[in-house]
Amino acid sequence: MKKETLRTIKARKGKEKLVMLTAYDALFAKLFAPFVDMLLVGDSLNMSFAGRSDTLSATMDQMLYHTKAVCAGAPKSFVIFDMPYGSYTDQITALQNAIRVYQESDADAIKLEGGKEKAHIVQHLVQNGVAVMGHIGLLPQHVRGEGGYKVVSDKEKLLDDAKALEEAGAFALILEGVKATLAKDITNSVSIPVIGIGAGADVDGQVLVWSDMLGLFEEFKPKFVKRYCNGASLVKEAVQRYANEVKSAQFPDKDHSY
Ligand code: KIV
């Protein structure tokens, strides 16, 4: 497997779709790596793995712990570190934290949420040698400020945000929670790849949260999530069988004993 680079990712604009998936640990990163172009250590892990109700309490230490594990499990994958809430409020804070990411992990790039209002921060990071992926549309880190997760339909703002991030030097963008027709217009308005999540098919690639697409996260299912397997049922059935076999002394049998 050949590792993707900024050049090969950018060259996929309008061509073969980019495949991106979140990963939070070495075990699963290793399983996903052969099939995806990029692994995102998303702060969504704060919900699915840390059990919190949103992503806002994720910390740099927590994200670095998971990123190191993902890089160890998938050393040939292009790994993106999701900057947690509060870690990029201004240029200096953002650069200090991005430097930490590069010094303490093997992540290839960072991702941060926000459009035009964050463009000066993206530009500062890029000018200091940091590879930055933008994230516009529905911003999960704004859930408390916005009072919920809402599909975004302000075309002018989305176009401005996408352009501003492209001009600031972002190598790609995530576009989240936008109607498919509008997402197509945003994708066509910039020369960098646009990776959709809840943004329809006319974008340059897709990203999903792995525990959602494997059907492991049962709390809620946004409309855009497709479950490629019924993970929660598979796990529960297996653990139930194990428990039954232990109680009935069927496990361990001769084949599983020394
Ligand atoms: O944290 C995350 O997993 C993300 C994806 C939803 C894009 O930002």
PDB file of C-alpha atoms and ligand atoms in Angstrom:
ATOM      1  CA  MET A   1       0.000   0.000   0.000  1.00  0.00           C
ATOM      2  CA  LYS A   2       1.397   3.388  -1.020  1.00  0.00           C
ATOM      3  CA  LYS A   3       0.894   6.237   1.421  1.00  0.00           C
ATOM      4  CA  GLU A   4      -1.153   9.176   0.146  1.00  0.00           C
ATOM      5  CA  THR A   5       0.513  12.580   0.147  1.00  0.00           C
ATOM      6  CA  LEU A   6      -0.794  16.137  -0.051  1.00  0.00           C
ATOM      7  CA  ARG A   7       0.010  16.042  -3.764  1.00  0.00           C
ATOM      8  CA  THR A   8      -1.819  12.773  -4.495  1.00  0.00           C
ATOM      9  CA  ILE A   9      -4.818  13.856  -2.414  1.00  0.00           C
ATOM     10  CA  LYS A  10      -5.095  17.215  -4.198  1.00  0.00           C
ATOM     11  CA  ALA A  11      -4.680  15.502  -7.580  1.00  0.00           C
ATOM     12  CA  ARG A  12      -7.872  13.479  -6.931  1.00  0.00           C
ATOM     13  CA  LYS A  13     -10.026  16.630  -7.224  1.00  0.00           C
ATOM     14  CA  GLY A  14     -12.859  15.804  -9.643  1.00  0.00           C
ATOM     15  CA  LYS A  15     -11.369  12.360 -10.315  1.00  0.00           C
ATOM     16  CA  GLU A  16     -11.473   9.103  -8.331  1.00  0.00           C
ATOM     17  CA  LYS A  17     -13.403   9.688  -5.088  1.00  0.00           C
ATOM     18  CA  LEU A  18     -11.383   9.979  -1.891  1.00  0.00           C
ATOM     19  CA  VAL A  19     -12.268   7.544   0.882  1.00  0.00           C
ATOM     20  CA  MET A  20     -11.857   8.750   4.442  1.00  0.00           C
ATOM     21  CA  LEU A  21     -12.867   7.091   7.691  1.00  0.00           C
ATOM     22  CA  THR A  22     -12.344   7.961  11.317  1.00  0.00           C
ATOM     23  CA  ALA A  23     -10.103   5.753  13.456  1.00  0.00           C
ATOM     24  CA  TYR A  24      -9.383   5.984  17.144  1.00  0.00           C
ATOM     25  CA  ASP A  25      -7.022   3.123  17.943  1.00  0.00           C
ATOM     26  CA  ALA A  26      -4.300   0.906  16.499  1.00  0.00           C
ATOM     27  CA  LEU A  27      -6.394  -2.263  16.245  1.00  0.00           C
ATOM     28  CA  PHE A  28      -9.092  -0.800  14.027  1.00  0.00           C
ATOM     29  CA  ALA A  29      -6.766   1.600  12.164  1.00  0.00           C
ATOM     30  CA  LYS A  30      -4.848  -1.473  10.977  1.00  0.00           C
ATOM     31  CA  LEU A  31      -8.065  -3.110   9.760  1.00  0.00           C
ATOM     32  CA  PHE A  32      -9.260   0.021   7.934  1.00  0.00           C
ATOM     33  CA  ALA A  33      -5.936   1.131   6.415  1.00  0.00           C
ATOM     34  CA  PRO A  34      -5.881  -1.052   3.258  1.00  0.00           C
ATOM     35  CA  PHE A  35      -9.240   0.293   2.096  1.00  0.00           C
ATOM     36  CA  VAL A  36      -9.124   4.022   2.775  1.00  0.00           C
ATOM     37  CA  ASP A  37      -7.058   6.988   1.580  1.00  0.00           C
ATOM     38  CA  MET A  38      -7.117   8.944   4.827  1.00  0.00           C
ATOM     39  CA  LEU A  39      -7.775   8.180   8.484  1.00  0.00           C
ATOM     40  CA  LEU A  40      -9.238  10.951  10.611  1.00  0.00           C
ATOM     41  CA  VAL A  41      -8.717  10.851  14.352  1.00  0.00           C
ATOM     42  CA  GLY A  42     -11.956  12.751  14.851  1.00  0.00           C
ATOM     43  CA  ASP A  43     -12.991  14.383  18.087  1.00  0.00           C
ATOM     44  CA  SER A  44     -16.218  12.392  17.586  1.00  0.00           C
ATOM     45  CA  LEU A  45     -14.331   9.827  19.674  1.00  0.00           C
ATOM     46  CA  ASN A  46     -15.323  11.939  22.660  1.00  0.00           C
ATOM     47  CA  MET A  47     -18.915  10.829  22.055  1.00  0.00           C
ATOM     48  CA  SER A  48     -18.616   7.269  20.790  1.00  0.00           C
ATOM     49  CA  PHE A  49     -15.625   6.233  22.907  1.00  0.00           C
ATOM     50  CA  ALA A  50     -15.548   8.563  25.903  1.00  0.00           C
ATOM     51  CA  GLY A  51     -19.356   8.500  26.183  1.00  0.00           C
ATOM     52  CA  ARG A  52     -19.775  12.284  26.359  1.00  0.00           C
ATOM     53  CA  SER A  53     -22.825  13.983  24.882  1.00  0.00           C
ATOM     54  CA  ASP A  54     -20.868  16.132  22.410  1.00  0.00           C
ATOM     55  CA  THR A  55     -17.292  16.757  21.228  1.00  0.00           C
ATOM     56  CA  LEU A  56     -16.602  19.917  23.227  1.00  0.00           C
ATOM     57  CA  SER A  57     -14.771  18.388  26.168  1.00  0.00           C
ATOM     58  CA  ALA A  58     -12.176  16.561  24.037  1.00  0.00           C
ATOM     59  CA  THR A  59      -8.653  17.676  24.946  1.00  0.00           C
ATOM     60  CA  MET A  60      -5.281  17.855  23.172  1.00  0.00           C
ATOM     61  CA  ASP A  61      -3.896  15.114  25.448  1.00  0.00           C
ATOM     62  CA  GLN A  62      -6.826  12.819  24.695  1.00  0.00           C
ATOM     63  CA  MET A  63      -6.614  13.411  20.933  1.00  0.00           C
ATOM     64  CA  LEU A  64      -2.838  12.876  20.956  1.00  0.00           C
ATOM     65  CA  TYR A  65      -3.219   9.587  22.834  1.00  0.00           C
ATOM     66  CA  HIS A  66      -5.575   8.266  20.149  1.00  0.00           C
ATOM     67  CA  THR A  67      -3.564   9.713  17.263  1.00  0.00           C
ATOM     68  CA  LYS A  68      -0.380   7.987  18.426  1.00  0.00           C
ATOM     69  CA  ALA A  69      -2.277   4.696  18.551  1.00  0.00           C
ATOM     70  CA  VAL A  70      -3.730   5.186  15.050  1.00  0.00           C
ATOM     71  CA  CYS A  71      -0.313   6.098  13.595  1.00  0.00           C
ATOM     72  CA  ALA A  72       1.224   3.022  15.233  1.00  0.00           C
ATOM     73  CA  GLY A  73      -1.491   0.736  13.849  1.00  0.00           C
ATOM     74  CA  ALA A  74      -1.482   2.248  10.347  1.00  0.00           C
ATOM     75  CA  PRO A  75       2.021   3.597   9.709  1.00  0.00           C
ATOM     76  CA  LYS A  76       1.423   3.821   5.950  1.00  0.00           C
ATOM     77  CA  SER A  77      -1.834   5.755   6.203  1.00  0.00           C
ATOM     78  CA  PHE A  78      -2.311   9.495   5.807  1.00  0.00           C
ATOM     79  CA  VAL A  79      -3.507  10.414   9.310  1.00  0.00           C
ATOM     80  CA  ILE A  80      -5.328  13.632  10.184  1.00  0.00           C
ATOM     81  CA  PHE A  81      -5.519  15.006  13.734  1.00  0.00           C
ATOM     82  CA  ASP A  82      -8.796  16.743  14.582  1.00  0.00           C
ATOM     83  CA  MET A  83      -8.017  19.862  16.614  1.00  0.00           C
ATOM     84  CA  PRO A  84     -10.282  19.825  19.698  1.00  0.00           C
ATOM     85  CA  TYR A  85     -12.529  22.700  20.742  1.00  0.00           C
ATOM     86  CA  GLY A  86     -10.514  25.601  22.186  1.00  0.00           C
ATOM     87  CA  SER A  87      -7.196  24.478  20.731  1.00  0.00           C
ATOM     88  CA  TYR A  88      -7.141  26.963  17.827  1.00  0.00           C
ATOM     89  CA  THR A  89      -8.852  30.095  19.142  1.00  0.00           C
ATOM     90  CA  ASP A  90      -6.081  32.367  17.814  1.00  0.00           C
ATOM     91  CA  GLN A  91      -2.966  32.054  15.649  1.00  0.00           C
ATOM     92  CA  ILE A  92      -0.504  31.539  18.512  1.00  0.00           C
ATOM     93  CA  THR A  93      -2.589  28.941  20.347  1.00  0.00           C
ATOM     94  CA  ALA A  94      -3.282  27.094  17.096  1.00  0.00           C
ATOM     95  CA  LEU A  95       0.378  26.989  16.078  1.00  0.00           C
ATOM     96  CA  GLN A  96       1.546  25.898  19.538  1.00  0.00           C
ATOM     97  CA  ASN A  97      -0.954  23.044  19.487  1.00  0.00           C
ATOM     98  CA  ALA A  98      -0.220  22.068  15.877  1.00  0.00           C
ATOM     99  CA  ILE A  99       3.492  21.946  16.729  1.00  0.00           C
ATOM    100  CA  ARG A 100       2.612  19.603  19.597  1.00  0.00           C
ATOM    101  CA  VAL A 101       0.761  17.368  17.137  1.00  0.00           C
ATOM    102  CA  TYR A 102       3.780  17.132  14.827  1.00  0.00           C
ATOM    103  CA  GLN A 103       6.292  16.737  17.665  1.00  0.00           C
ATOM    104  CA  GLU A 104       4.369  14.147  19.678  1.00  0.00           C
ATOM    105  CA  SER A 105       2.728  12.088  16.914  1.00  0.00           C
ATOM    106  CA  ASP A 106       3.277  11.028  13.308  1.00  0.00           C
ATOM    107  CA  ALA A 107       0.068  12.685  12.088  1.00  0.00           C
ATOM    108  CA  ASP A 108       0.352  14.093   8.575  1.00  0.00           C
ATOM    109  CA  ALA A 109      -2.124  16.936   8.897  1.00  0.00           C
ATOM    110  CA  ILE A 110      -4.549  18.655  11.219  1.00  0.00           C
ATOM    111  CA  LYS A 111      -8.220  19.520  10.715  1.00  0.00           C
ATOM    112  CA  LEU A 112     -10.059  22.443  12.250  1.00  0.00           C
ATOM    113  CA  GLU A 113     -13.648  23.635  12.126  1.00  0.00           C
ATOM    114  CA  GLY A 114     -14.679  27.021  10.730  1.00  0.00           C
ATOM    115  CA  GLY A 115     -14.668  29.049   7.523  1.00  0.00           C
ATOM    116  CA  LYS A 116     -13.774  32.640   6.671  1.00  0.00           C
ATOM    117  CA  GLU A 117     -13.449  33.612  10.349  1.00  0.00           C
ATOM    118  CA  LYS A 118     -10.739  30.965  10.782  1.00  0.00           C
ATOM    119  CA  ALA A 119      -8.920  31.622   7.478  1.00  0.00           C
ATOM    120  CA  HIS A 120      -6.216  33.785   9.120  1.00  0.00           C
ATOM    121  CA  ILE A 121      -5.461  30.907  11.506  1.00  0.00           C
ATOM    122  CA  VAL A 122      -5.288  28.382   8.660  1.00  0.00           C
ATOM    123  CA  GLN A 123      -2.964  30.721   6.752  1.00  0.00           C
ATOM    124  CA  HIS A 124      -0.696  31.124   9.792  1.00  0.00           C
ATOM    125  CA  LEU A 125      -0.476  27.360  10.243  1.00  0.00           C
ATOM    126  CA  VAL A 126       0.190  26.726   6.543  1.00  0.00           C
ATOM    127  CA  GLN A 127       2.890  29.425   6.492  1.00  0.00           C
ATOM    128  CA  ASN A 128       4.553  27.571   9.362  1.00  0.00           C
ATOM    129  CA  GLY A 129       4.587  24.244   7.579  1.00  0.00           C
ATOM    130  CA  VAL A 130       1.383  22.681   8.878  1.00  0.00           C
ATOM    131  CA  ALA A 131      -0.912  20.787   6.483  1.00  0.00           C
ATOM    132  CA  VAL A 132      -4.477  21.902   7.216  1.00  0.00           C
ATOM    133  CA  MET A 133      -7.830  20.403   6.266  1.00  0.00           C
ATOM    134  CA  GLY A 134     -10.788  22.769   6.725  1.00  0.00           C
ATOM    135  CA  HIS A 135     -14.278  21.826   7.940  1.00  0.00           C
ATOM    136  CA  ILE A 136     -17.309  23.933   6.990  1.00  0.00           C
ATOM    137  CA  GLY A 137     -21.096  23.619   6.983  1.00  0.00           C
ATOM    138  CA  LEU A 138     -22.428  21.941  10.106  1.00  0.00           C
ATOM    139  CA  LEU A 139     -19.771  22.393  12.793  1.00  0.00           C
ATOM    140  CA  PRO A 140     -20.167  19.870  15.627  1.00  0.00           C
ATOM    141  CA  GLN A 141     -18.023  22.031  17.930  1.00  0.00           C
ATOM    142  CA  HIS A 142     -20.693  24.779  17.633  1.00  0.00           C
ATOM    143  CA  VAL A 143     -23.515  22.536  18.849  1.00  0.00           C
ATOM    144  CA  ARG A 144     -24.027  24.355  22.151  1.00  0.00           C
ATOM    145  CA  GLY A 145     -23.645  27.837  20.609  1.00  0.00           C
ATOM    146  CA  GLU A 146     -26.128  26.984  17.850  1.00  0.00           C
ATOM    147  CA  GLY A 147     -28.507  25.041  20.076  1.00  0.00           C
ATOM    148  CA  GLY A 148     -28.309  21.792  18.097  1.00  0.00           C
ATOM    149  CA  TYR A 149     -27.085  20.157  14.902  1.00  0.00           C
ATOM    150  CA  LYS A 150     -28.666  21.841  11.878  1.00  0.00           C
ATOM    151  CA  VAL A 151     -28.380  21.346   8.124  1.00  0.00           C
ATOM    152  CA  VAL A 152     -26.724  24.443   6.658  1.00  0.00           C
ATOM    153  CA  SER A 153     -28.311  26.195   3.667  1.00  0.00           C
ATOM    154  CA  ASP A 154     -26.675  29.650   3.455  1.00  0.00           C
ATOM    155  CA  LYS A 155     -25.097  29.387   0.000  1.00  0.00           C
ATOM    156  CA  GLU A 156     -23.262  32.732   0.063  1.00  0.00           C
ATOM    157  CA  LYS A 157     -21.635  31.950   3.400  1.00  0.00           C
ATOM    158  CA  LEU A 158     -20.611  28.452   2.343  1.00  0.00           C
ATOM    159  CA  LEU A 159     -19.079  29.764  -0.890  1.00  0.00           C
ATOM    160  CA  ASP A 160     -17.213  32.494   1.034  1.00  0.00           C
ATOM    161  CA  ASP A 161     -15.993  29.974   3.613  1.00  0.00           C
ATOM    162  CA  ALA A 162     -14.779  27.481   1.010  1.00  0.00           C
ATOM    163  CA  LYS A 163     -12.977  30.175  -1.006  1.00  0.00           C
ATOM    164  CA  ALA A 164     -11.384  31.741   2.084  1.00  0.00           C
ATOM    165  CA  LEU A 165      -9.988  28.391   3.241  1.00  0.00           C
ATOM    166  CA  GLU A 166      -8.718  27.536  -0.227  1.00  0.00           C
ATOM    167  CA  GLU A 167      -6.948  30.916  -0.436  1.00  0.00           C
ATOM    168  CA  ALA A 168      -5.521  30.416   3.076  1.00  0.00           C
ATOM    169  CA  GLY A 169      -3.834  27.232   1.865  1.00  0.00           C
ATOM    170  CA  ALA A 170      -6.027  24.400   3.150  1.00  0.00           C
ATOM    171  CA  PHE A 171      -5.286  21.248   1.126  1.00  0.00           C
ATOM    172  CA  ALA A 172      -8.863  19.936   1.344  1.00  0.00           C
ATOM    173  CA  LEU A 173     -12.184  20.630   3.032  1.00  0.00           C
ATOM    174  CA  ILE A 174     -14.786  18.646   4.898  1.00  0.00           C
ATOM    175  CA  LEU A 175     -18.305  19.776   4.031  1.00  0.00           C
ATOM    176  CA  GLU A 176     -20.858  18.602   6.582  1.00  0.00           C
ATOM    177  CA  GLY A 177     -24.654  18.714   6.720  1.00  0.00           C
ATOM    178  CA  VAL A 178     -25.430  20.450   3.423  1.00  0.00           C
ATOM    179  CA  LYS A 179     -28.090  19.552   0.803  1.00  0.00           C
ATOM    180  CA  ALA A 180     -26.641  17.596  -2.104  1.00  0.00           C
ATOM    181  CA  THR A 181     -27.372  20.250  -4.776  1.00  0.00           C
ATOM    182  CA  LEU A 182     -25.717  22.988  -2.722  1.00  0.00           C
ATOM    183  CA  ALA A 183     -22.751  20.730  -1.886  1.00  0.00           C
ATOM    184  CA  LYS A 184     -22.218  20.218  -5.620  1.00  0.00           C
ATOM    185  CA  ASP A 185     -22.002  24.005  -6.152  1.00  0.00           C
ATOM    186  CA  ILE A 186     -19.532  24.403  -3.274  1.00  0.00           C
ATOM    187  CA  THR A 187     -17.418  21.527  -4.613  1.00  0.00           C
ATOM    188  CA  ASN A 188     -17.333  23.100  -8.072  1.00  0.00           C
ATOM    189  CA  SER A 189     -16.353  26.487  -6.650  1.00  0.00           C
ATOM    190  CA  VAL A 190     -12.935  25.446  -5.305  1.00  0.00           C
ATOM    191  CA  SER A 191      -9.882  23.695  -6.736  1.00  0.00           C
ATOM    192  CA  ILE A 192      -9.182  21.625  -3.596  1.00  0.00           C
ATOM    193  CA  PRO A 193     -10.939  18.323  -2.786  1.00  0.00           C
ATOM    194  CA  VAL A 194     -14.193  18.589  -0.865  1.00  0.00           C
ATOM    195  CA  ILE A 195     -14.952  15.570   1.336  1.00  0.00           C
ATOM    196  CA  GLY A 196     -18.608  15.266   2.228  1.00  0.00           C
ATOM    197  CA  ILE A 197     -20.395  13.974   5.295  1.00  0.00           C
ATOM    198  CA  GLY A 198     -24.134  14.351   4.954  1.00  0.00           C
ATOM    199  CA  ALA A 199     -23.495  16.346   1.774  1.00  0.00           C
ATOM    200  CA  GLY A 200     -24.663  13.989  -0.984  1.00  0.00           C
ATOM    201  CA  ALA A 201     -22.703  12.305  -3.746  1.00  0.00           C
ATOM    202  CA  ASP A 202     -21.465  15.218  -5.884  1.00  0.00           C
ATOM    203  CA  VAL A 203     -18.355  15.912  -3.819  1.00  0.00           C
ATOM    204  CA  ASP A 204     -14.773  14.663  -4.175  1.00  0.00           C
ATOM    205  CA  GLY A 205     -14.955  12.027  -1.441  1.00  0.00           C
ATOM    206  CA  GLN A 206     -16.767  10.833   1.667  1.00  0.00           C
ATOM    207  CA  VAL A 207     -15.984  10.507   5.350  1.00  0.00           C
ATOM    208  CA  LEU A 208     -17.954   8.601   7.979  1.00  0.00           C
ATOM    209  CA  VAL A 209     -17.458   7.961  11.667  1.00  0.00           C
ATOM    210  CA  TRP A 210     -16.392   4.325  11.855  1.00  0.00           C
ATOM    211  CA  SER A 211     -18.523   3.325  14.829  1.00  0.00           C
ATOM    212  CA  ASP A 212     -21.564   4.732  12.973  1.00  0.00           C
ATOM    213  CA  MET A 213     -20.903   2.933   9.693  1.00  0.00           C
ATOM    214  CA  LEU A 214     -20.267  -0.368  11.444  1.00  0.00           C
ATOM    215  CA  GLY A 215     -23.530  -0.001  13.382  1.00  0.00           C
ATOM    216  CA  LEU A 216     -21.828   0.069  16.790  1.00  0.00           C
ATOM    217  CA  PHE A 217     -23.053   3.471  17.961  1.00  0.00           C
ATOM    218  CA  GLU A 218     -26.717   3.016  18.822  1.00  0.00           C
ATOM    219  CA  GLU A 219     -27.581   6.266  20.626  1.00  0.00           C
ATOM    220  CA  PHE A 220     -28.821   7.945  17.430  1.00  0.00           C
ATOM    221  CA  LYS A 221     -28.381   7.639  13.668  1.00  0.00           C
ATOM    222  CA  PRO A 222     -28.256  10.746  11.499  1.00  0.00           C
ATOM    223  CA  LYS A 223     -30.027  10.326   8.098  1.00  0.00           C
ATOM    224  CA  PHE A 224     -26.723  10.372   6.192  1.00  0.00           C
ATOM    225  CA  VAL A 225     -25.216   7.421   8.093  1.00  0.00           C
ATOM    226  CA  LYS A 226     -25.350   4.115   6.258  1.00  0.00           C
ATOM    227  CA  ARG A 227     -24.731   1.094   8.481  1.00  0.00           C
ATOM    228  CA  TYR A 228     -22.539  -1.352   6.534  1.00  0.00           C
ATOM    229  CA  CYS A 229     -22.887  -3.969   9.236  1.00  0.00           C
ATOM    230  CA  ASN A 230     -24.944  -4.470  12.326  1.00  0.00           C
ATOM    231  CA  GLY A 231     -21.966  -4.227  14.678  1.00  0.00           C
ATOM    232  CA  ALA A 232     -23.881  -3.752  17.926  1.00  0.00           C
ATOM    233  CA  SER A 233     -25.995  -6.885  17.350  1.00  0.00           C
ATOM    234  CA  LEU A 234     -22.951  -8.926  16.304  1.00  0.00           C
ATOM    235  CA  VAL A 235     -21.043  -7.883  19.427  1.00  0.00           C
ATOM    236  CA  LYS A 236     -23.989  -8.456  21.762  1.00  0.00           C
ATOM    237  CA  GLU A 237     -24.736 -11.892  20.293  1.00  0.00           C
ATOM    238  CA  ALA A 238     -21.084 -12.935  20.616  1.00  0.00           C
ATOM    239  CA  VAL A 239     -20.751 -11.733  24.215  1.00  0.00           C
ATOM    240  CA  GLN A 240     -24.075 -13.353  25.134  1.00  0.00           C
ATOM    241  CA  ARG A 241     -22.857 -16.680  23.662  1.00  0.00           C
ATOM    242  CA  TYR A 242     -19.576 -16.399  25.567  1.00  0.00           C
ATOM    243  CA  ALA A 243     -21.405 -15.666  28.822  1.00  0.00           C
ATOM    244  CA  ASN A 244     -23.783 -18.604  28.291  1.00  0.00           C
ATOM    245  CA  GLU A 245     -20.892 -20.963  27.504  1.00  0.00           C
ATOM    246  CA  VAL A 246     -18.916 -19.888  30.584  1.00  0.00           C
ATOM    247  CA  LYS A 247     -21.948 -20.384  32.817  1.00  0.00           C
ATOM    248  CA  SER A 248     -22.743 -23.788  31.334  1.00  0.00           C
ATOM    249  CA  ALA A 249     -19.031 -24.818  31.446  1.00  0.00           C
ATOM    250  CA  GLN A 250     -19.034 -25.369  27.642  1.00  0.00           C
ATOM    251  CA  PHE A 251     -16.103 -22.931  27.429  1.00  0.00           C
ATOM    252  CA  PRO A 252     -13.235 -23.679  27.579  1.00  0.00           C
ATOM    253  CA  ASP A 253     -13.495 -27.084  25.923  1.00  0.00           C
ATOM    254  CA  LYS A 254     -10.593 -29.407  25.065  1.00  0.00           C
ATOM    255  CA  ASP A 255      -9.713 -27.433  21.892  1.00  0.00           C
ATOM    256  CA  HIS A 256      -9.177 -24.293  23.951  1.00  0.00           C
ATOM    257  CA  SER A 257      -7.274 -25.808  26.894  1.00  0.00           C
ATOM    258  CA  TYR A 258      -3.576 -26.696  27.374  1.00  0.00           C
TER     259      TYR A 258
HETATM  260  O1  KIV B   1     -14.868  14.264  14.578  1.00  0.00           O
HETATM  261  C1  KIV B   1     -15.163  13.713  13.511  1.00  0.00           C
HETATM  262  O2  KIV B   1     -15.278  12.492  13.413  1.00  0.00           O
HETATM  263  C2  KIV B   1     -15.386  14.576  12.359  1.00  0.00           C
HETATM  264  C3  KIV B   1     -16.113  13.981  11.206  1.00  0.00           C
HETATM  265  C4  KIV B   1     -17.564  14.024  11.514  1.00  0.00           C
HETATM  266  C5  KIV B   1     -15.809  14.676   9.932  1.00  0.00           C
HETATM  267  O3  KIV B   1     -15.054  15.728  12.374  1.00  0.00           O
END
